[in-house]
mmCIF file of C-alpha atoms in Angstrom:
data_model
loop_
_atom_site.group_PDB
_atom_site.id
_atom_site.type_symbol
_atom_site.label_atom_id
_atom_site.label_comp_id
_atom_site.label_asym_id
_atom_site.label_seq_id
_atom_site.Cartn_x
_atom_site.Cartn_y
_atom_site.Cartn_z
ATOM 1 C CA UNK A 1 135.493 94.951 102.166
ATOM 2 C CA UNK A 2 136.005 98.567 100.496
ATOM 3 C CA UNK A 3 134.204 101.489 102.498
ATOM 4 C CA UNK A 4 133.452 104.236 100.994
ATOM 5 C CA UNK A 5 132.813 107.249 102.909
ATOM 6 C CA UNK A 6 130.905 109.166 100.598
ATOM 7 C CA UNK A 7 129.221 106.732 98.598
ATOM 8 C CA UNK A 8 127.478 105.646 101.840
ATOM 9 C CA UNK A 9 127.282 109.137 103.789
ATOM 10 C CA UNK A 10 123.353 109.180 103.004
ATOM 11 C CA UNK A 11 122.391 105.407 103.526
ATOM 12 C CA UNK A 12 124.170 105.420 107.071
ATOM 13 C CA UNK A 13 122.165 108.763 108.081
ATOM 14 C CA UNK A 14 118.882 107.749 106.981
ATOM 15 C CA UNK A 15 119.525 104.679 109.544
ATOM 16 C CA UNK A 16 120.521 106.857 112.441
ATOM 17 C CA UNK A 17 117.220 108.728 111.468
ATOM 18 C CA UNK A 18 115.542 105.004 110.954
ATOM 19 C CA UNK A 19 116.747 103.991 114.388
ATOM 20 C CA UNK A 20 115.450 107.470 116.238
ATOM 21 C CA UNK A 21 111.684 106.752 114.779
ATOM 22 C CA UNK A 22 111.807 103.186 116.512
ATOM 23 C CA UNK A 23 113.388 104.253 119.479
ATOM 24 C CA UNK A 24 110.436 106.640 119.882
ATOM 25 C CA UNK A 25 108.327 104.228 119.397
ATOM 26 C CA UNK A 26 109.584 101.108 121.656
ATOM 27 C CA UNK A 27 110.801 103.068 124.605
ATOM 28 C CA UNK A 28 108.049 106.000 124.820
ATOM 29 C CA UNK A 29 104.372 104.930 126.566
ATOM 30 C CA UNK A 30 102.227 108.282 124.812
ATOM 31 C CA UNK A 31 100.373 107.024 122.252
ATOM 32 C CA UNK A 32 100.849 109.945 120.466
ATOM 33 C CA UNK A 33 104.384 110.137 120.501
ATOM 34 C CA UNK A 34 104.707 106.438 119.071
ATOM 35 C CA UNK A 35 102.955 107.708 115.783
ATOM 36 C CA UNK A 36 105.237 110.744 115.499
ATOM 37 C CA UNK A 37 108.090 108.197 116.264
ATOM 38 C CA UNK A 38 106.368 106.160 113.490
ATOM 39 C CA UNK A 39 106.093 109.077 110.724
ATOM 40 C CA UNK A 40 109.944 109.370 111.831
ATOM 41 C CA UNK A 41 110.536 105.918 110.930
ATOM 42 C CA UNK A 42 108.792 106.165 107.927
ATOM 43 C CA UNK A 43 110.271 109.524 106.233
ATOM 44 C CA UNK A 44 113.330 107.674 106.383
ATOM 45 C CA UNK A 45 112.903 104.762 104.613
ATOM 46 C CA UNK A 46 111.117 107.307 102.187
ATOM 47 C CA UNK A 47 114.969 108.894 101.845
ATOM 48 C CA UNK A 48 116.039 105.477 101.885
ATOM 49 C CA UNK A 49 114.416 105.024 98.152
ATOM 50 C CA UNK A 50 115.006 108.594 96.967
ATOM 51 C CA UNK A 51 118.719 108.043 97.795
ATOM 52 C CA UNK A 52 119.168 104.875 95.562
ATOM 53 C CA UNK A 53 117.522 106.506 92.769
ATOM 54 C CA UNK A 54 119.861 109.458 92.334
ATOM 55 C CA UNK A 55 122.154 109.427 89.329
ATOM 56 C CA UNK A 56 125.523 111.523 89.381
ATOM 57 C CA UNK A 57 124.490 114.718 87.376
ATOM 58 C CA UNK A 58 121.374 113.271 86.396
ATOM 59 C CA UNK A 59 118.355 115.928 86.218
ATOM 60 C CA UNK A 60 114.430 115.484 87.348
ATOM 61 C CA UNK A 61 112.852 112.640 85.446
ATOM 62 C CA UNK A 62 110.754 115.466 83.000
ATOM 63 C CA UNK A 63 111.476 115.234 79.320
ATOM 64 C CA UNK A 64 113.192 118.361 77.713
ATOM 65 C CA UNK A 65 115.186 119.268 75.104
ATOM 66 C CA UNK A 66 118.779 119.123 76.153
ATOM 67 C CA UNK A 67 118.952 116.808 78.951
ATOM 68 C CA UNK A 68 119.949 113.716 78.293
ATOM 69 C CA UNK A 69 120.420 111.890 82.000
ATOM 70 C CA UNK A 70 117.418 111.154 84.466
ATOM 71 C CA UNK A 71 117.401 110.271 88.248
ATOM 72 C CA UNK A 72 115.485 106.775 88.258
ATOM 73 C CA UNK A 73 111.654 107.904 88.319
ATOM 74 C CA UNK A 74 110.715 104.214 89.859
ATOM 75 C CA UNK A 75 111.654 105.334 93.359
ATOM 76 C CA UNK A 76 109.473 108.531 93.077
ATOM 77 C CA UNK A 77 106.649 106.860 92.088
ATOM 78 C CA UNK A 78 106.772 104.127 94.362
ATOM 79 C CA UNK A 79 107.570 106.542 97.389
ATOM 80 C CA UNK A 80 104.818 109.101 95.971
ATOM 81 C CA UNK A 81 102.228 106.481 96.515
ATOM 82 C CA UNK A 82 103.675 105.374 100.094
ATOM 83 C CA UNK A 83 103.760 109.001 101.628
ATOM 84 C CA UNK A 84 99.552 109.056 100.548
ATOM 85 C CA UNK A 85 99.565 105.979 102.217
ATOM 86 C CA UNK A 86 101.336 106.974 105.561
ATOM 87 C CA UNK A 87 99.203 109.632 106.112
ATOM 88 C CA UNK A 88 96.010 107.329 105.486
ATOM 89 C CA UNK A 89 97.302 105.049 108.210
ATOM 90 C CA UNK A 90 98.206 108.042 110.477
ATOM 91 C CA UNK A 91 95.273 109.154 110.351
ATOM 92 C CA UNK A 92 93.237 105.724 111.272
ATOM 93 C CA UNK A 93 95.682 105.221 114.443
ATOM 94 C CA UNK A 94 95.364 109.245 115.512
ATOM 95 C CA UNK A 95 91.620 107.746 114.986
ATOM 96 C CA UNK A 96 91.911 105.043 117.470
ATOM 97 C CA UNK A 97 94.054 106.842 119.726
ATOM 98 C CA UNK A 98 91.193 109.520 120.508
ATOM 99 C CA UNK A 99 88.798 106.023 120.894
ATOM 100 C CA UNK A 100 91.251 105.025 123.751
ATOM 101 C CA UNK A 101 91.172 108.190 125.524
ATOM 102 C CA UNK A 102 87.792 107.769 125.378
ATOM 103 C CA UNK A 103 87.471 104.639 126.688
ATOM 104 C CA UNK A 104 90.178 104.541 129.164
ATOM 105 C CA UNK A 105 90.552 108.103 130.085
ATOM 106 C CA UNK A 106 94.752 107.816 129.381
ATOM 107 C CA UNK A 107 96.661 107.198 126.237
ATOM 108 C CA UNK A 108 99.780 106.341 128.275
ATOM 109 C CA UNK A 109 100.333 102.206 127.376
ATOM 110 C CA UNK A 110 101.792 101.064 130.614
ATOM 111 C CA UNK A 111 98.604 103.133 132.596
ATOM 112 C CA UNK A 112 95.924 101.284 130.098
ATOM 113 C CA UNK A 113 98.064 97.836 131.119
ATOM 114 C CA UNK A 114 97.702 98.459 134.840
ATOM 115 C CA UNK A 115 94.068 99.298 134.363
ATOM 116 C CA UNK A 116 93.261 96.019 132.308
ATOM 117 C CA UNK A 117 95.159 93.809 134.743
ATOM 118 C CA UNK A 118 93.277 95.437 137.764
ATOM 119 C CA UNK A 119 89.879 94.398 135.917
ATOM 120 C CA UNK A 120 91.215 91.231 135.583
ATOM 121 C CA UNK A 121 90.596 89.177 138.588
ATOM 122 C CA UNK B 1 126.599 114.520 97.110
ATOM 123 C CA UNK B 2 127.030 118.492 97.716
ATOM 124 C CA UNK B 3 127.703 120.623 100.958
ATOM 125 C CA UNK B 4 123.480 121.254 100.577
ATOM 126 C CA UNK B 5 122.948 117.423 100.873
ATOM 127 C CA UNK B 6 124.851 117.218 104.433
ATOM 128 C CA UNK B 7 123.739 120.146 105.956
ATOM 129 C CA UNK B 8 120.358 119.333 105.102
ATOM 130 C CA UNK B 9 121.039 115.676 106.763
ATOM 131 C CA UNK B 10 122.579 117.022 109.478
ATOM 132 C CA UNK B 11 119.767 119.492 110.397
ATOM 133 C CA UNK B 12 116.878 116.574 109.827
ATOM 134 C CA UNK B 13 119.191 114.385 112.453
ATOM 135 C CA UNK B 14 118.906 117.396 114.956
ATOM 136 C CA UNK B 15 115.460 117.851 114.948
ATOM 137 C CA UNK B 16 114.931 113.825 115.223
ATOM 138 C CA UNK B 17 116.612 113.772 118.633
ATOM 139 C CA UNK B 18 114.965 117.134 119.320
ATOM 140 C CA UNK B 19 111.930 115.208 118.878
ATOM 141 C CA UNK B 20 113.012 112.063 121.085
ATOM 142 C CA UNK B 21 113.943 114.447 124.167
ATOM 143 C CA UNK B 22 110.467 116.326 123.981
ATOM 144 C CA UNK B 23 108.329 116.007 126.330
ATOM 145 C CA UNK B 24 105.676 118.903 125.342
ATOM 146 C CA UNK B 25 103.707 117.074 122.416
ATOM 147 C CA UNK B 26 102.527 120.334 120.548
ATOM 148 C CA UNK B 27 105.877 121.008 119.805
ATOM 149 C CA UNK B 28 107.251 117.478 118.989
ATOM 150 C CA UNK B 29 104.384 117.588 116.045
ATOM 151 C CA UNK B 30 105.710 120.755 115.303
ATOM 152 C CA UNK B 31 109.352 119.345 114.981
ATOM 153 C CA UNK B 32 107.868 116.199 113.092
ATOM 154 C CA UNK B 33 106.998 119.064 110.619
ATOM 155 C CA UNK B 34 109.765 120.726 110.236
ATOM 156 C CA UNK B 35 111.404 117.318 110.064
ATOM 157 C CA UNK B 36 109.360 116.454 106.855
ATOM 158 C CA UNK B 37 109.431 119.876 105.383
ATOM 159 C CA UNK B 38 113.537 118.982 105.869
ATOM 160 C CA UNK B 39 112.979 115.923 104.061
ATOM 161 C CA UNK B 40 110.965 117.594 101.316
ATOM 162 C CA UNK B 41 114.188 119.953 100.367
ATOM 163 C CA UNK B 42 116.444 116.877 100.204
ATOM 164 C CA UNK B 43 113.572 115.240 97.807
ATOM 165 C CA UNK B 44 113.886 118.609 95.374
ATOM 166 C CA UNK B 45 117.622 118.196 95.953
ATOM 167 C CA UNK B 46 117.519 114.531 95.037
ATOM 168 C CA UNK B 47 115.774 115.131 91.645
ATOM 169 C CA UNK B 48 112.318 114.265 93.188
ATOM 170 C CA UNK B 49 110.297 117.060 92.433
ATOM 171 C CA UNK B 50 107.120 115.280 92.330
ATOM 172 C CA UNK B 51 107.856 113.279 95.790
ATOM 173 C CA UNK B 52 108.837 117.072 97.218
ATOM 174 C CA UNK B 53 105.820 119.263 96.952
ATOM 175 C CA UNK B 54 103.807 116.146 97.987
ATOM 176 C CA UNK B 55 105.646 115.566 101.264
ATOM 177 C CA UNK B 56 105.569 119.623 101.887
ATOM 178 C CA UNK B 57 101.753 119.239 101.585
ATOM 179 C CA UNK B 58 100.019 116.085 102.807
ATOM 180 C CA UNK B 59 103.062 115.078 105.299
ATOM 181 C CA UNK B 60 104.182 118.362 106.070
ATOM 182 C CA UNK B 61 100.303 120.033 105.859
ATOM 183 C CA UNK B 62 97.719 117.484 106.417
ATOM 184 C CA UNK B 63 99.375 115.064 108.881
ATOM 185 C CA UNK B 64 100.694 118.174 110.897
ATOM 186 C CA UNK B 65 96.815 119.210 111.182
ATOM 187 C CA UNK B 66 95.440 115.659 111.865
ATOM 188 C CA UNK B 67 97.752 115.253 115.088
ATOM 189 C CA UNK B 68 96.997 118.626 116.374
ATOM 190 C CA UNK B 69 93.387 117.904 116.038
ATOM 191 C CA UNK B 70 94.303 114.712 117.878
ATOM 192 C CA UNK B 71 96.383 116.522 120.835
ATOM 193 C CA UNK B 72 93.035 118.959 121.336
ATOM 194 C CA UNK B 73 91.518 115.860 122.186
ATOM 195 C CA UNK B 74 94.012 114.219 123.903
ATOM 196 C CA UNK B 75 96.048 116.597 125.692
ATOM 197 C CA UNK B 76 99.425 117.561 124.866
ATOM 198 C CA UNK B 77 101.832 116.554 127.781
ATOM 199 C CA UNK B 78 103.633 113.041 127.741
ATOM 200 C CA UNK B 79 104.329 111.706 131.318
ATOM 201 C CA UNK B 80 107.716 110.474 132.051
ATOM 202 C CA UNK B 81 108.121 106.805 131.089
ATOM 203 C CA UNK B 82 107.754 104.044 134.590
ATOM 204 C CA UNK B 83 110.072 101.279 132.345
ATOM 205 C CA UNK B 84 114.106 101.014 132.041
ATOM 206 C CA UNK B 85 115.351 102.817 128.604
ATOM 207 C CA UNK B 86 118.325 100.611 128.461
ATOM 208 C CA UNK B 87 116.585 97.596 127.308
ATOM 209 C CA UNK B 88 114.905 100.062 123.779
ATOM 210 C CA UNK B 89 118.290 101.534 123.834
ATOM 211 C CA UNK B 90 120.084 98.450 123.162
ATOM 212 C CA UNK B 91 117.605 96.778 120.666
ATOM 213 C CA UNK B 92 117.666 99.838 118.690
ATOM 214 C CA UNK B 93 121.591 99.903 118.726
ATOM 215 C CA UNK B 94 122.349 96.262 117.783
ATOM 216 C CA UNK B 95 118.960 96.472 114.835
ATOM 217 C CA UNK B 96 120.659 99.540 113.271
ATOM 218 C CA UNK B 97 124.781 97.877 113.824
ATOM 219 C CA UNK B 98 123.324 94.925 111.372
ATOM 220 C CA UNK B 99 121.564 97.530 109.202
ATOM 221 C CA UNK B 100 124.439 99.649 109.207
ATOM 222 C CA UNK B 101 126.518 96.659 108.341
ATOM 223 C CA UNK B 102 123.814 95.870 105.643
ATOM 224 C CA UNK B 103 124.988 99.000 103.446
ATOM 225 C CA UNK B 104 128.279 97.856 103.174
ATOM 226 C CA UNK B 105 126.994 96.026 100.314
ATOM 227 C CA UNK B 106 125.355 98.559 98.643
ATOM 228 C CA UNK B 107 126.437 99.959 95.443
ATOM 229 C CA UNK B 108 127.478 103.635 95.296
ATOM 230 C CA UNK B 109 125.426 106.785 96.194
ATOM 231 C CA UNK B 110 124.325 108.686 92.482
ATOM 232 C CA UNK B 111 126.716 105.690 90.587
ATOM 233 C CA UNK B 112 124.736 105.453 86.945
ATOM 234 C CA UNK B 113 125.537 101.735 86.853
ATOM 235 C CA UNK B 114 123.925 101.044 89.982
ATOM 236 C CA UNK B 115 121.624 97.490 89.299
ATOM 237 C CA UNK B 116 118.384 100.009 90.205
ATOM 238 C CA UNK B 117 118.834 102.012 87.020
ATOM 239 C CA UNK B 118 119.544 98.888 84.753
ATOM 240 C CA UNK B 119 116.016 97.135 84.192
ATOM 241 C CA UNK B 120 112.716 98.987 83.830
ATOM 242 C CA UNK B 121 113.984 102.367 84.385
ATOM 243 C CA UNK B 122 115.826 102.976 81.196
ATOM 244 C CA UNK B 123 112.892 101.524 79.139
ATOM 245 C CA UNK B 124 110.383 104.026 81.141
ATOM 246 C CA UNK B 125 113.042 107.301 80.343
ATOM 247 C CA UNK B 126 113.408 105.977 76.731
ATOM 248 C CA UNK B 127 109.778 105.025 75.325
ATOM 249 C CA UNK B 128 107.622 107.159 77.900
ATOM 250 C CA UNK B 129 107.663 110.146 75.575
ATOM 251 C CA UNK B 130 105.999 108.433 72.793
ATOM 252 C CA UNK B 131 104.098 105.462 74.494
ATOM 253 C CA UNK B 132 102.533 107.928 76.852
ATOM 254 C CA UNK B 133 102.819 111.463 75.612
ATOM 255 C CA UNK B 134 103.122 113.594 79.161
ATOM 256 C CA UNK B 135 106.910 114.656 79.027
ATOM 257 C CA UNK B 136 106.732 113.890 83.033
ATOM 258 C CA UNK B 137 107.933 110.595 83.458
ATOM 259 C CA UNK B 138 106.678 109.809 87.100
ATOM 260 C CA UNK B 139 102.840 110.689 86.027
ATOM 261 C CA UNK B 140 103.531 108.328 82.860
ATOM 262 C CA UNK B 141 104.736 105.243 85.376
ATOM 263 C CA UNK B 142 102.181 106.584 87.796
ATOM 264 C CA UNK B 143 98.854 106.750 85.837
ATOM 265 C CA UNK B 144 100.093 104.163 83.122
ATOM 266 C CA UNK B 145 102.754 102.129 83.394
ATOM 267 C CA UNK B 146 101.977 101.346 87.071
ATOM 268 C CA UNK B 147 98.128 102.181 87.181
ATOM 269 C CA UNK B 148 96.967 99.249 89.224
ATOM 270 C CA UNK B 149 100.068 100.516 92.354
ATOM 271 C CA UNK B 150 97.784 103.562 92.253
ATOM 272 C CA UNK B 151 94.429 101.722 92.318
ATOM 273 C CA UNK B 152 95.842 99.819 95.176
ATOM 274 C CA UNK B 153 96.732 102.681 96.968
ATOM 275 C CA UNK B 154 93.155 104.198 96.430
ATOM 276 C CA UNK B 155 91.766 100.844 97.680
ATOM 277 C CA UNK B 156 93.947 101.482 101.237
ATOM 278 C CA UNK B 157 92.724 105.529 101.731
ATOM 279 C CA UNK B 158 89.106 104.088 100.915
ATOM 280 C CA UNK B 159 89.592 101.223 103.672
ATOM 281 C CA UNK B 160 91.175 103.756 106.337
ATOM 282 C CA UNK B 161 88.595 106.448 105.756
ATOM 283 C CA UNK B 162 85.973 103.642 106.349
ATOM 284 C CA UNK B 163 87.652 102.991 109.442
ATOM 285 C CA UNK B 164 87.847 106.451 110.710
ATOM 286 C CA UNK B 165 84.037 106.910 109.987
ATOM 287 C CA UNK B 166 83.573 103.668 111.665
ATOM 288 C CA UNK B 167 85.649 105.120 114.844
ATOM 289 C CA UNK B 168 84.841 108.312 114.904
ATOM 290 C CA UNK B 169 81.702 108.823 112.619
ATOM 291 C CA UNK B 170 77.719 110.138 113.462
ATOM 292 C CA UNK B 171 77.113 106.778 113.841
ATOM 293 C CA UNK B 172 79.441 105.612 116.494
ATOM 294 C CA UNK B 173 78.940 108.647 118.440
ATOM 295 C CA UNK B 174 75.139 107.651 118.711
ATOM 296 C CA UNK B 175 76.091 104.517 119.859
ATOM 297 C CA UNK B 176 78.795 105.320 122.317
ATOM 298 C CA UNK B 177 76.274 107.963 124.559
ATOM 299 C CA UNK B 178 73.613 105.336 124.243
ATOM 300 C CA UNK B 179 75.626 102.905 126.094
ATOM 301 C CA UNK B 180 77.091 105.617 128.190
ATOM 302 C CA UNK B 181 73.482 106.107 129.324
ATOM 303 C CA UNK B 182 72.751 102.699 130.032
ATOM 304 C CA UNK B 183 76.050 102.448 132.464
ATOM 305 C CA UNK B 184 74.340 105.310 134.334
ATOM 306 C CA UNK B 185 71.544 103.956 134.855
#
């Protein structure tokens, strides 16, 4: 097995960055915090794609006289469309967040828990 | 890879463990945008251009704005966590060990022979020009080649603006002080 330092740099930081978002969001009760840790998550996997679509002295995918190598445009587009999307589904779990506070007067998990299990009998 | 590329890395990594240690929410959303406006730079850097200014304005703008407008509501201090953080620790070690070991495999950062760039891509950069006409090639996969990824994604904004409405909308406010009234009584 060949390792390449370089030709890996940006694949092994985008899953330190990967591995922050879900720390965030499977050790940290705020509500709030677990979407941030989320968006985290998800900006990575973004640079994930980006990444793999690079070309070595490739340009941006825009047709001009003169340039004759591209970056792979299939990643943008696909990733364009995701980061509409993230922010869509941000929004509807900021959305239910605010409906929990409501309801429950907390948005701290392990707080809601001990207030369902007390209702219990 | 350039000198640009790591420090730019390096500096997103920074302000993801600034974020983790935070415990003042206002300015861990603040961080998150710096974070993506980090990530947008790289995205120019990386020949994304498109991908860029639209992180820089709906993740960097509009989902900066939507959690602050959440945090008004919410408050904006986390309370230190009851549960043990070696047990997260660990999961998140040994998932990103068999991910890490996953890019072993990989082919080569920015290597033109990479599989990626051998199937559809070439035929996009080739025959967009003519088959489509907009010398952008992202807008031609975008609006043409890959029209119905874009109605699908219209399809989920629809659905989760529905659902917001439904949550927080004129008509489930009604509803909510109505019952609120009844539990009074």
């Amino acid at each position: 097995m060949e390792i390449n330092f370089l030709g890996h740099y940006n694949y092994w930081v985008v899953i330190f960055l990967m591995m922050t978002g879900f720390y965030v969001v499977i050790a940290r009760p705020n509500l709030v915090k677990k979407l941030i840790g989320l968006n985290i998550f998800q900006i990575s996997v973004f640079l994930l794609y980006i990444s793999m679509g690079k070309v070595d002295g490739g340009s941006a995918p825009i047709l001009a006289e003169g340039i004759k190598i591209f970056s792979n445009p299939l990643p943008h587009v696909l990733i364009l469309t995701a980061i509409v999307v993230g922010v869509a589904t941000t929004a509807l779990g900021l959305a239910l967040v605010v409906r929990i506070k409501e309801a429950y007067g907390t948005i701290e998990d392990d707080e809601i828990q001990a207030m369902e299990e007390e209702m219990e009998p | 890879m350039n000198i640009i590329d790591v420090v730019l890395l390096a500096m997103m990594v920074i302000t993801a463990l600034a974020v983790v240690r935070m415990r003042n929410l206002f300015a861990a959303v603040m961080l998150l945008g710096i974070f993506s406006l980090l990530s947008a730079s790289l995205y120019a850097l990386l020949d994304a251009v498109d991908v860029a200014f639209t992180e820089a304005a709906v993740g960097a703008g509009i989902s900066t704005v939507l959690m602050l407008g959440t945090l008004a509501l919410t408050g904006e201090r986390e309370k230190k966590p009851h549960r043990p953080a070696w047990l997260p620790l660990v999961v998140v070690v040994v998932t990103g060990a068999a991910l890490l070991y996953g890019t072993f495999d990989m082919p080569l950062y920015g290597d033109p022979n990479d599989p990626i760039h051998k199937h559809v891509a070439d035929r996009y950069i080739e025959r967009s020009g003519q088959e489509v006409g907009t010398p952008n090639i992202v807008t031609s996969v975008l609006a043409s080649y890959r029209g119905f990824d874009t109605l699908g994604e219209v399809t989920v904004i629809f659905t989760a603006g529905v659902g917001v409405l439904a949550l927080l909308g004129r008509g489930a406010l009604s509803r909510r002080r109505r019952l609120n009234k009844e539990d009074d009584r």
